[in-house]
CSV table of C-alpha atoms in Angstrom, one decimal:
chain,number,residue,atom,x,y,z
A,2,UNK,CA,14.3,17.3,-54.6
A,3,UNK,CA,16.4,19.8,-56.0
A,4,UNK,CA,18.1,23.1,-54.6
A,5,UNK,CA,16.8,26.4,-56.2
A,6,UNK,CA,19.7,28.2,-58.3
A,7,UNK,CA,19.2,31.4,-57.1
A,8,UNK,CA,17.6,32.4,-54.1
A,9,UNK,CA,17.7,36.0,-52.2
A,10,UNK,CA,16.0,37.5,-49.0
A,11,UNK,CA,16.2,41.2,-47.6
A,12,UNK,CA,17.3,41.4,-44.2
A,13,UNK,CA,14.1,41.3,-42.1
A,14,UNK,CA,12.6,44.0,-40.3
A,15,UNK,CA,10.6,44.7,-37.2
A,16,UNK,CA,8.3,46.8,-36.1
A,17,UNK,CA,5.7,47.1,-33.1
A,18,UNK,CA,1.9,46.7,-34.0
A,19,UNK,CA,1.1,49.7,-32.0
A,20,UNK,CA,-2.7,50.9,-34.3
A,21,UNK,CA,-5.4,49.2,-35.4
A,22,UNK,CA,-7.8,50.9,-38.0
A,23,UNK,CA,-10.8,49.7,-39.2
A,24,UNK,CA,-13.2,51.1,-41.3
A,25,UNK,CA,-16.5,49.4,-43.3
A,26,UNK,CA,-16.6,49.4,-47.2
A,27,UNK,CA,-20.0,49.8,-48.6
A,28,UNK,CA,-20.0,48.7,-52.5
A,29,UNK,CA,-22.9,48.4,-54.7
A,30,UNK,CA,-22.7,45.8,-57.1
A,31,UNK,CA,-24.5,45.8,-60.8
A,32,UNK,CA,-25.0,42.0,-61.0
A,33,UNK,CA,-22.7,39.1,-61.2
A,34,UNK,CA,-18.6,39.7,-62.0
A,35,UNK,CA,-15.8,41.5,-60.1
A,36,UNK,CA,-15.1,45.0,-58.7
A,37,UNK,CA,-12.2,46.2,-58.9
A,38,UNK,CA,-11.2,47.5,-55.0
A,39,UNK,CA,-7.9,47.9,-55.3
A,40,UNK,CA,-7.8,51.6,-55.5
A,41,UNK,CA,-10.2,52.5,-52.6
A,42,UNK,CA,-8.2,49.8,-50.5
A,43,UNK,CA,-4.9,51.8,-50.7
A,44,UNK,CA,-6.7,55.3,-50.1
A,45,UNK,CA,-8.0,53.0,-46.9
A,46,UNK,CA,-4.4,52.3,-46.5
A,47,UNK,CA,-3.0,55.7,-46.7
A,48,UNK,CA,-6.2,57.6,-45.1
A,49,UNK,CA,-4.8,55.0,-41.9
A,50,UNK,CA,-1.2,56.2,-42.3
A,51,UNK,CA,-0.2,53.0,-42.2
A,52,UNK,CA,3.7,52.1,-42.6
A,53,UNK,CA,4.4,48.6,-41.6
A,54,UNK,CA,1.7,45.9,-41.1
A,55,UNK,CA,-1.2,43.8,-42.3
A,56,UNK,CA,-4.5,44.2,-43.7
A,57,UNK,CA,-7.2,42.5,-43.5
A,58,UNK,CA,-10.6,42.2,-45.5
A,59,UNK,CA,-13.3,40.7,-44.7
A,60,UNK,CA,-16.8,40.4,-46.8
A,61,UNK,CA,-20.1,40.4,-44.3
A,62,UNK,CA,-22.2,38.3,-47.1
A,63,UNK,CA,-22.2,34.3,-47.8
A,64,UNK,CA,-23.3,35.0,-51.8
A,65,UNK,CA,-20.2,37.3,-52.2
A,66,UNK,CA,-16.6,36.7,-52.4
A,67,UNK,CA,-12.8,38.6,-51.9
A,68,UNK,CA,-10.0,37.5,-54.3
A,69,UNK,CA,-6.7,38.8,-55.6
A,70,UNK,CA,-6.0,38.2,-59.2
A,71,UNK,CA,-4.7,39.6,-63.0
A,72,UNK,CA,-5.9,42.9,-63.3
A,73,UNK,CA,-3.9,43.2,-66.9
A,74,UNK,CA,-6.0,41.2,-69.3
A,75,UNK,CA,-9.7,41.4,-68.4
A,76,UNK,CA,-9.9,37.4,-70.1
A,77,UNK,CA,-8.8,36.4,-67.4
A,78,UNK,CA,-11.8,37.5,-65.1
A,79,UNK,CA,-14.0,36.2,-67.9
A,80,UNK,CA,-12.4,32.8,-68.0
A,81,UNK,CA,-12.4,33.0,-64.2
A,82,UNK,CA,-16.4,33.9,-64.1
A,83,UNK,CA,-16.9,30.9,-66.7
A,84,UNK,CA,-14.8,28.3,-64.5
A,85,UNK,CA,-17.1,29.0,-61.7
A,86,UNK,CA,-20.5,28.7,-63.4
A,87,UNK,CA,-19.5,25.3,-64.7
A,88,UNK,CA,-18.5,24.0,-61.1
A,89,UNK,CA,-21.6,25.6,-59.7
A,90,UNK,CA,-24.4,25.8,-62.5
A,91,UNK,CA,-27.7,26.9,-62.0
A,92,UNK,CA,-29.3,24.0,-63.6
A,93,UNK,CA,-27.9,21.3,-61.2
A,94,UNK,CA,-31.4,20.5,-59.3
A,95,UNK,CA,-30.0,21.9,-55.9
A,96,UNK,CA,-32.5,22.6,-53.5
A,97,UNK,CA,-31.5,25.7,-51.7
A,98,UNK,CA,-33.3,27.9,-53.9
A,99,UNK,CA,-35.0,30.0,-51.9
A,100,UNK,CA,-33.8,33.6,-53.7
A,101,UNK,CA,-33.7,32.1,-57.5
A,102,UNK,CA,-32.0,29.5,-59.3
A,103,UNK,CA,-28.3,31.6,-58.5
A,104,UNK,CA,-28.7,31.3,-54.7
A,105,UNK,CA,-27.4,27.8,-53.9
A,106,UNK,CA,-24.4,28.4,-57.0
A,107,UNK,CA,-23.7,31.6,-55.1
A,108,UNK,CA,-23.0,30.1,-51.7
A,109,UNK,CA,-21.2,27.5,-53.6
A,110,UNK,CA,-19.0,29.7,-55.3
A,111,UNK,CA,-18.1,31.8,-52.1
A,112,UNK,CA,-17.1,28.5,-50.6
A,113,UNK,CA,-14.4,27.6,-53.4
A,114,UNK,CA,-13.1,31.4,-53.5
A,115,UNK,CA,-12.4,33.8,-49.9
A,116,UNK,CA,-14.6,35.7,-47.4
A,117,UNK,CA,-11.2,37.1,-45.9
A,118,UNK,CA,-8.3,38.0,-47.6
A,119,UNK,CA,-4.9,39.2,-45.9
A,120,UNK,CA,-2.4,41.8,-47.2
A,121,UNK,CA,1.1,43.1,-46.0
A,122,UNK,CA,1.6,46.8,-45.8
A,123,UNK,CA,5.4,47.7,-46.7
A,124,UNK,CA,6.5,50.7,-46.7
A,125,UNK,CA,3.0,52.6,-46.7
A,126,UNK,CA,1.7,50.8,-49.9
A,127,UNK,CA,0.1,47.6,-50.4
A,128,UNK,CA,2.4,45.0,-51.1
A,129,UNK,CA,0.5,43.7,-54.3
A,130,UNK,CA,2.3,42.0,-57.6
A,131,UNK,CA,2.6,44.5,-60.4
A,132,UNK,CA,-0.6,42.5,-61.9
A,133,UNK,CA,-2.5,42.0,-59.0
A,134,UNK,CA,-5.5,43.8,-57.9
A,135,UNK,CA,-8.4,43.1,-55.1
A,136,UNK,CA,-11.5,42.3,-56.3
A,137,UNK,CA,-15.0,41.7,-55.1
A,138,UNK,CA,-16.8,39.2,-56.6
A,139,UNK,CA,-20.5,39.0,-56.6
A,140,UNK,CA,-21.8,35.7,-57.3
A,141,UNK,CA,-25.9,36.7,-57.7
A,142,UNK,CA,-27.3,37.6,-61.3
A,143,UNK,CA,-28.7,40.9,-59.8
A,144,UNK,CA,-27.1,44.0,-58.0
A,145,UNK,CA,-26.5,44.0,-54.2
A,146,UNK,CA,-25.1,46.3,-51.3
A,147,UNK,CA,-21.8,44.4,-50.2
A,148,UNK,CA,-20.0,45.7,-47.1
A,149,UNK,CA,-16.4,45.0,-46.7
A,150,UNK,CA,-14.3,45.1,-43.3
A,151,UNK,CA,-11.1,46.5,-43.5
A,152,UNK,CA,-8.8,46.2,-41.1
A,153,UNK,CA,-4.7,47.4,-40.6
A,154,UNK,CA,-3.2,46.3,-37.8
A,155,UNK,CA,0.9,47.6,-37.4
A,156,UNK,CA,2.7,50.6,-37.2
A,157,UNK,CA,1.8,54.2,-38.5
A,158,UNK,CA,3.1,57.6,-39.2
């Protein structure tokens, strides 16, 4: 094993988890591919005042998923949307099929993404990668209501 060349911390910080906010996001999807959340996440983030802490989403659906990924080159959800369909295709004789030939590749696909995804909160903003953004992803052909939990937990203003 070798030693990294360069490695830097900052000095940690504490603070006391004295607030937890929650609220429910309602998003109506237009069929399968991602929503970008990302911007109604942080308004849930600054609408809490949060400062210091951690959020938490959680998606209420088993046919649905949460992920975090490249919001700079929109290949990139495509190639993402195509990687899925060939590890769950419609076509594979599964017999969950009760809501059309996407129900059982839905379920399938939530299982190899996230229902819950975690976030630090630093400094009052989202600590996201310059190209990441949140992102629902709905995995049935036609539109659906999707609610999403959102949950800070830390310190406010």
């Amino acid at each position: 094993m070798t030693s990294p060349k360069s490695v830097s911390r900052t000095a940690p910080s504490a603070v006391s988890a004295n607030t937890i906010v929650s609220s429910l996001l309602t998003v109506q999807t237009s069929g399968a591919g991602f929503t970008d959340l990302t911007a109604e996440v942080a308004k849930f983030v600054r609408d809490a005042r949060a400062r210091e802490g951690a959020l938490t989403l959680f998606i209420r659906h088993t046919s649905a998923s949460l992920t975090i990924q490249e919001n700079a080159d929109p290949a990139v959800l495509a190639d993402l949307t195509t990687a899925l369909d060939r590890l769950a295709p419609e076509d594979a004789g599964w017999r969950h099929d009760t809501e059309g030939p996407d129900d059982m590749p839905a379920h399938i696909k939530t299982m190899l993404t996230a229902t819950s995804l975690h976030v630090p909160v630093l400094q009052g903003a989202l600590a996201l990668g310059t190209w990441q953004a949140i992102y629902l992803v709905e995995h049935r052909a036609r539109p659906h209501r999707r609610e999403i939990v959102l949950q800070f937990i830390g310190a406010t203003d």
